[in-house]
PDB file of C-alpha atoms in Angstrom:
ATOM      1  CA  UNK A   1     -57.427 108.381  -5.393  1.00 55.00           C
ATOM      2  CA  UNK A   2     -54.299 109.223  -7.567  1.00 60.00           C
ATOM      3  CA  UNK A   3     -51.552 107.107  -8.219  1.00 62.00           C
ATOM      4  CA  UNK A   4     -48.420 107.993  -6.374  1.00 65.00           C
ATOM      5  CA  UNK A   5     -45.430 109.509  -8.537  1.00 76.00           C
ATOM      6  CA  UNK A   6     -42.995 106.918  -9.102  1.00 84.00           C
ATOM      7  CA  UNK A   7     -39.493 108.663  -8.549  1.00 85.00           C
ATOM      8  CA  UNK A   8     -36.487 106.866  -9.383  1.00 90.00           C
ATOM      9  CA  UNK A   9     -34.251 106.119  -6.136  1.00 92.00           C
ATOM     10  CA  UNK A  10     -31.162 108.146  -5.884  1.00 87.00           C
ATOM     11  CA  UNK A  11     -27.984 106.783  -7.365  1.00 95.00           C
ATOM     12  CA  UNK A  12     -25.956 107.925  -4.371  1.00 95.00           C
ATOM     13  CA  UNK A  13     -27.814 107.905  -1.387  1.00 95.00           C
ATOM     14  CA  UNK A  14     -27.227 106.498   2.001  1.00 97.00           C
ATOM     15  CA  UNK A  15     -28.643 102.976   2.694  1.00 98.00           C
ATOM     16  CA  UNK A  16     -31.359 103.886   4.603  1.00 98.00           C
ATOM     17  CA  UNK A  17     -32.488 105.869   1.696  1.00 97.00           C
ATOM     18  CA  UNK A  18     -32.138 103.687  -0.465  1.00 98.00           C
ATOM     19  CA  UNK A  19     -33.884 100.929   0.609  1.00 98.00           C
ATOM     20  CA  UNK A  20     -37.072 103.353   1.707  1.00 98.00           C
ATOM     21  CA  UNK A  21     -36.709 104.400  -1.972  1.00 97.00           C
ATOM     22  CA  UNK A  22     -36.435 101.287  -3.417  1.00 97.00           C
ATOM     23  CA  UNK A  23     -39.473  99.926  -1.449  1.00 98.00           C
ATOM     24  CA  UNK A  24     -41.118 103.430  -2.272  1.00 97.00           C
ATOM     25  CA  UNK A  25     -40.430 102.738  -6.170  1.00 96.00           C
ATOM     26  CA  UNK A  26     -42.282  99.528  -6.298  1.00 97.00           C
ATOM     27  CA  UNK A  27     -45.367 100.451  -4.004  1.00 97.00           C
ATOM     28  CA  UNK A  28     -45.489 103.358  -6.798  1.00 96.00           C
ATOM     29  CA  UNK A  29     -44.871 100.655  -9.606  1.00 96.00           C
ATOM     30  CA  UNK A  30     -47.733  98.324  -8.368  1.00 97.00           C
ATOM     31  CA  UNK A  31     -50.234 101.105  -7.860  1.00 96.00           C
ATOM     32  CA  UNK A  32     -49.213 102.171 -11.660  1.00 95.00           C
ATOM     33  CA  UNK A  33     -49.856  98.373 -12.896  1.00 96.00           C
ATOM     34  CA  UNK A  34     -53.777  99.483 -11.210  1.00 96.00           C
ATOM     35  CA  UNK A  35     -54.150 102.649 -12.986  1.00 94.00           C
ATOM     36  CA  UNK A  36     -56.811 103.565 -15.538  1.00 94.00           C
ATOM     37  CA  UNK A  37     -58.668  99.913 -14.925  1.00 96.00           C
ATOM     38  CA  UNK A  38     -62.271  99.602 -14.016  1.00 96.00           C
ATOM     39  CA  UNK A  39     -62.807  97.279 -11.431  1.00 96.00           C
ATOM     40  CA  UNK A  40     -64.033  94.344 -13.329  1.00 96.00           C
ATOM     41  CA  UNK A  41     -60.773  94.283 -15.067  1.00 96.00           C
ATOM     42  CA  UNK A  42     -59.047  94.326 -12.218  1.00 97.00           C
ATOM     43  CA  UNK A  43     -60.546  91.083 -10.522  1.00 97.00           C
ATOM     44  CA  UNK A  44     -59.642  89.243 -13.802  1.00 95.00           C
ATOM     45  CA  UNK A  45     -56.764  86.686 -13.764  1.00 91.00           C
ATOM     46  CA  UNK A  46     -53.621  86.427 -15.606  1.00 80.00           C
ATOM     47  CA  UNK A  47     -53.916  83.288 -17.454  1.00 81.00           C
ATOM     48  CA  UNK A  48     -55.336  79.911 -16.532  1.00 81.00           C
ATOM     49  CA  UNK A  49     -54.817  78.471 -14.127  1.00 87.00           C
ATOM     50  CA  UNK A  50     -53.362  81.338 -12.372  1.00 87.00           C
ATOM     51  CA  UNK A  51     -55.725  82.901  -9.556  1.00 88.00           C
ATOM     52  CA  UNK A  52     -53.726  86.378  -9.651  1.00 94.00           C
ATOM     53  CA  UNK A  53     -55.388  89.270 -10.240  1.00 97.00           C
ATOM     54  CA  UNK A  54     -54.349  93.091 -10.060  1.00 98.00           C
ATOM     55  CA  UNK A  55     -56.781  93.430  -7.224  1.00 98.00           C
ATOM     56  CA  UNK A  56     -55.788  90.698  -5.569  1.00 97.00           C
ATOM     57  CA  UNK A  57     -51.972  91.639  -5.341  1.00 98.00           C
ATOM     58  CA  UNK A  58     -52.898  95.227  -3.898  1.00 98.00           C
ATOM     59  CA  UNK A  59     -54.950  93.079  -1.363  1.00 97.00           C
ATOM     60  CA  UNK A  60     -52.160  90.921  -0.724  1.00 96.00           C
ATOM     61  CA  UNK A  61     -49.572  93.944  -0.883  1.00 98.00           C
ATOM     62  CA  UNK A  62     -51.957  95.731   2.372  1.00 97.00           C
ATOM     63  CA  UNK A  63     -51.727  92.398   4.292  1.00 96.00           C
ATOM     64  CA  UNK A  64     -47.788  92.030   3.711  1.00 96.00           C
ATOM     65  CA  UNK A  65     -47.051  95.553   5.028  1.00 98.00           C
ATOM     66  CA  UNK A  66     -49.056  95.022   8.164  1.00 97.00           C
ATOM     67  CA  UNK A  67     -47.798  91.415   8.425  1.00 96.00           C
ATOM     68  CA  UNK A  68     -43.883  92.999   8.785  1.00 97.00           C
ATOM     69  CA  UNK A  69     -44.229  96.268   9.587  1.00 98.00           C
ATOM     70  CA  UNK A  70     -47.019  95.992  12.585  1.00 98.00           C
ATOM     71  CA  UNK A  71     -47.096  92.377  13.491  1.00 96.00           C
ATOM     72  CA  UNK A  72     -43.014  91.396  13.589  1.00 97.00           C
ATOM     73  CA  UNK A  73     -41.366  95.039  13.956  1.00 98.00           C
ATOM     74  CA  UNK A  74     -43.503  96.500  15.833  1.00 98.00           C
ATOM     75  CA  UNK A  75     -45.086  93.794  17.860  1.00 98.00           C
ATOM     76  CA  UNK A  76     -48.678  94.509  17.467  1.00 97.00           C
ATOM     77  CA  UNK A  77     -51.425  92.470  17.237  1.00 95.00           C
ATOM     78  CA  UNK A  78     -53.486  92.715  14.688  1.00 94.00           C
ATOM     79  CA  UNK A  79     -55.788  90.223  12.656  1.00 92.00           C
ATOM     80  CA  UNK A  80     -55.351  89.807   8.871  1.00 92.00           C
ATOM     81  CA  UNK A  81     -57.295  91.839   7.032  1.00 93.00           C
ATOM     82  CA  UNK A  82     -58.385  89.575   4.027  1.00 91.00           C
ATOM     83  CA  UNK A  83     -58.371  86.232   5.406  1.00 76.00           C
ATOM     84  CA  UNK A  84     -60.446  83.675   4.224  1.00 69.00           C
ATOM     85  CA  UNK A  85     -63.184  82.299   6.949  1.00 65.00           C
ATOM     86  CA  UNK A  86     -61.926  78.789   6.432  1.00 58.00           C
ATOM     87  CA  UNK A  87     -58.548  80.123   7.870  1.00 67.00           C
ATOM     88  CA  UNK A  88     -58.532  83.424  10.107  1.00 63.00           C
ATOM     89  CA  UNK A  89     -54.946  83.459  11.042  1.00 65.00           C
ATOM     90  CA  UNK A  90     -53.784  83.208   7.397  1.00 65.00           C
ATOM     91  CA  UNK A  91     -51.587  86.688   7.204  1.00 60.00           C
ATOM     92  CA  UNK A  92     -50.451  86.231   3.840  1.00 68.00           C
ATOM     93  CA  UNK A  93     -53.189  86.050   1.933  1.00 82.00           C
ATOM     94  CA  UNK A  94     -55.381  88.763  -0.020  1.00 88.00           C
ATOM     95  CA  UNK A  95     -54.792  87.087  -3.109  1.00 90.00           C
ATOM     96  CA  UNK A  96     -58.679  85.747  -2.843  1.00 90.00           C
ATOM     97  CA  UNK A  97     -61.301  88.107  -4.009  1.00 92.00           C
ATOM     98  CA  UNK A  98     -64.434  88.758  -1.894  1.00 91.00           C
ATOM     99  CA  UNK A  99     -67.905  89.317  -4.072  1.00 92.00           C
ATOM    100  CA  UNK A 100     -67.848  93.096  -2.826  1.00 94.00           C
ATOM    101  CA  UNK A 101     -64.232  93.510  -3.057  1.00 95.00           C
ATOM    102  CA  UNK A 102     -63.517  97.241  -5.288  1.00 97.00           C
ATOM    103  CA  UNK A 103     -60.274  98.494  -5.648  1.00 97.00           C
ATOM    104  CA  UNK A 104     -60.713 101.540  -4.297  1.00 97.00           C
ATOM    105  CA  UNK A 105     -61.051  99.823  -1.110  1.00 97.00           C
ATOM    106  CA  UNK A 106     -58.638  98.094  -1.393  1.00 98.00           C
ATOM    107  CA  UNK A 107     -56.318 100.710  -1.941  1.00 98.00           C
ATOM    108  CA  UNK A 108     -57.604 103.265   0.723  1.00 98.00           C
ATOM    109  CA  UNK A 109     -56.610 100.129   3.021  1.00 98.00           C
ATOM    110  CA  UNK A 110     -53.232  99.583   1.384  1.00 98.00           C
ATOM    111  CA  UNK A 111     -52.301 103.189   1.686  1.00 98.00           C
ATOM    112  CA  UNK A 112     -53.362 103.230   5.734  1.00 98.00           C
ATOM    113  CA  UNK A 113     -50.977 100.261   6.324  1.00 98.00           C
ATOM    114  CA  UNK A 114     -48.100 101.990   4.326  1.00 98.00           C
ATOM    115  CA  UNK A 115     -48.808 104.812   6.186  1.00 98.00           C
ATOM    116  CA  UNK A 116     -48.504 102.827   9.460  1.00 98.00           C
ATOM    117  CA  UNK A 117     -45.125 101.291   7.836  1.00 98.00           C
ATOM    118  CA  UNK A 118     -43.336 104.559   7.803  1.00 98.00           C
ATOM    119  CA  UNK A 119     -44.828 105.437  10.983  1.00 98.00           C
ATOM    120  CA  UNK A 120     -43.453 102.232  12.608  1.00 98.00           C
ATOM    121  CA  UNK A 121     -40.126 102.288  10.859  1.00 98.00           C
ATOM    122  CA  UNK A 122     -39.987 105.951  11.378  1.00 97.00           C
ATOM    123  CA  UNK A 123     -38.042 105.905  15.123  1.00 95.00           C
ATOM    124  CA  UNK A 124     -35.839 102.936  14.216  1.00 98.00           C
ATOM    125  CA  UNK A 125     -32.657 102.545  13.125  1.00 98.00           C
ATOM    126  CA  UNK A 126     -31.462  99.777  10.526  1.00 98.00           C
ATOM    127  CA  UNK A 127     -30.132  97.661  13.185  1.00 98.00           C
ATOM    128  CA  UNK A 128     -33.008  97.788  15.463  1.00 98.00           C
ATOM    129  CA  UNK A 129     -34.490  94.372  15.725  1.00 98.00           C
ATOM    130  CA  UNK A 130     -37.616  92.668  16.754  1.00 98.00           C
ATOM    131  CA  UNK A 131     -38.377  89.147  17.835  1.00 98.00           C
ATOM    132  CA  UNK A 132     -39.361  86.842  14.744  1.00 97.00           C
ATOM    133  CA  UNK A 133     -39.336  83.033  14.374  1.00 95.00           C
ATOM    134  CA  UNK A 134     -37.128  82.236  17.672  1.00 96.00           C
ATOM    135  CA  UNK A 135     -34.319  84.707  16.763  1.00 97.00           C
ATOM    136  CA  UNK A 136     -34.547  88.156  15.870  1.00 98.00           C
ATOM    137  CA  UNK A 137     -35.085  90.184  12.832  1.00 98.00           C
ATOM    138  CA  UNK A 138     -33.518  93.880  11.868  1.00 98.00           C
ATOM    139  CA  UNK A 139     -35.817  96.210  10.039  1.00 98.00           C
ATOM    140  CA  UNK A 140     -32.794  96.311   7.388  1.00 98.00           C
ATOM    141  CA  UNK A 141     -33.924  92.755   6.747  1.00 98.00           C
ATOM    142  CA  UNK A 142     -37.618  93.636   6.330  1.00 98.00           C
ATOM    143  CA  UNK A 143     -36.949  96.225   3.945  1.00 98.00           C
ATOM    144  CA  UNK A 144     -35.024  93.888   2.155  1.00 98.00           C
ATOM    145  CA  UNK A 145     -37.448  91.510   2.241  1.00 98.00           C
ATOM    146  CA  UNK A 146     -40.073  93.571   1.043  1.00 98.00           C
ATOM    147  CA  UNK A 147     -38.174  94.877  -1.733  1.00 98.00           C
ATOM    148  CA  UNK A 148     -38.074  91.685  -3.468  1.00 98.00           C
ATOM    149  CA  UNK A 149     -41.434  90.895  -2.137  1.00 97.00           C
ATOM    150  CA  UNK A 150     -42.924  93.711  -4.442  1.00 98.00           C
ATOM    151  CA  UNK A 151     -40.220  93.299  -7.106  1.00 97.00           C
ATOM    152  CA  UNK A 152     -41.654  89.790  -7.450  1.00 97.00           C
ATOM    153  CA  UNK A 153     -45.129  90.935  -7.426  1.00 97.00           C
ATOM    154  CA  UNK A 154     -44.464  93.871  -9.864  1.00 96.00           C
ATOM    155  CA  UNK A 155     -43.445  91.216 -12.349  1.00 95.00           C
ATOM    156  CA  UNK A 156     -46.626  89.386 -12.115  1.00 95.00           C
ATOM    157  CA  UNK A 157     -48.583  92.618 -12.315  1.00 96.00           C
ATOM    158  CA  UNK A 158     -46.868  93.677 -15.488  1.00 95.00           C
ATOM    159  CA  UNK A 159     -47.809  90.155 -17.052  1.00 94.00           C
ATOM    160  CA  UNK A 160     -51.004  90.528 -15.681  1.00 95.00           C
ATOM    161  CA  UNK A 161     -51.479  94.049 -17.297  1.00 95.00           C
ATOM    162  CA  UNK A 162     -50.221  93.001 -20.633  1.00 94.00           C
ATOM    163  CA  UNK A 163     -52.937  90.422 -20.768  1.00 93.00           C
ATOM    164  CA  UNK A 164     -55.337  92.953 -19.937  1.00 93.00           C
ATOM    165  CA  UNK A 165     -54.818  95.521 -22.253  1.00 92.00           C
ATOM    166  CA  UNK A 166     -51.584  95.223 -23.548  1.00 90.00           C
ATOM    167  CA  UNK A 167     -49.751  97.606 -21.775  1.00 88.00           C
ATOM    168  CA  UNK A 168     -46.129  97.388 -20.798  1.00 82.00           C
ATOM    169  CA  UNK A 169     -43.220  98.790 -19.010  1.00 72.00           C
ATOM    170  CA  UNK A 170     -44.074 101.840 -16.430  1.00 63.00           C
TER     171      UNK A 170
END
């Protein structure tokens, strides 16, 4: 699979736009942090005793997309895709690595639940809200949400890479 072209959001766009670019921009960031890795590289972690590994944060990346964008906006149900057996419900993992766990995989099912994001986000406005922790929730606030969610997560894959390989910036 290629790695999506990271475009730089528009300087003057709407909101709407912006935040789907934003959120676009570091989706394309952390699948650029991936690139040109085999797979054993990407299971290995940052630095003691850190358990994060580029793997693992596309893992936990799929799970956090289908945690807001199925589960709370759009209401589904839907089990966690990585959880550990000790804890089934757990919808914000990924981070732990199964034996068998390849990155290819792991993207193919990363992609499918971005997919599903736009899908689900695609009919709504901004202001549209769904029910979430005994009040409600506007998908304006998920996309902020998961802005900083993979701004976060882009910084620990660039420290990650530049342990790997030394590679910086993108």
């Amino acid at each position: 699979m290629s790695t999506p072209i990271r475009h730089m959001p528009p300087l003057d766009a709407d909101e709407r736009t912006s935040l789907e670019s934003w959120l676009d921009f570091y989706r394309a960031t952390l699948a650029q942090k991936c690139e040109g890795l085999t797979d054993e590289r990407l299971r290995e972690a940052a630095v003691e005793p850190s358990p994060i590994t580029l793997l693992g944060l596309v893992q936990h990346a799929a799970e956090v997309e289908r945690n807001w964008f199925r589960r709370v906006l759009a209401q589904e149900e839907v089990p966690a895709i990585y959880a550990p057996e000790a804890d089934p419900d757990d919808t914000d993992g990924g981070f732990d690595l199964a034996e068998d766990a390849a990155y290819e995989q792991a993207l193919a099912v990363w992609r499918s639940e971005t997919d599903r994001a736009r899908e689900n986000c695609a009919a709504r406005t901004l202001d549209d809200t769904s029910p979430f922790m005994g009040g409600q929730v506007t998908l304006r606030w998920i996309y902020t949400h998961m802005i900083s969610e993979y701004a976060r997560h882009c910084g620990h894959a660039d420290l990650v890479r530049e342990r790997l390989d030394g590679r910086t910036g993108v």
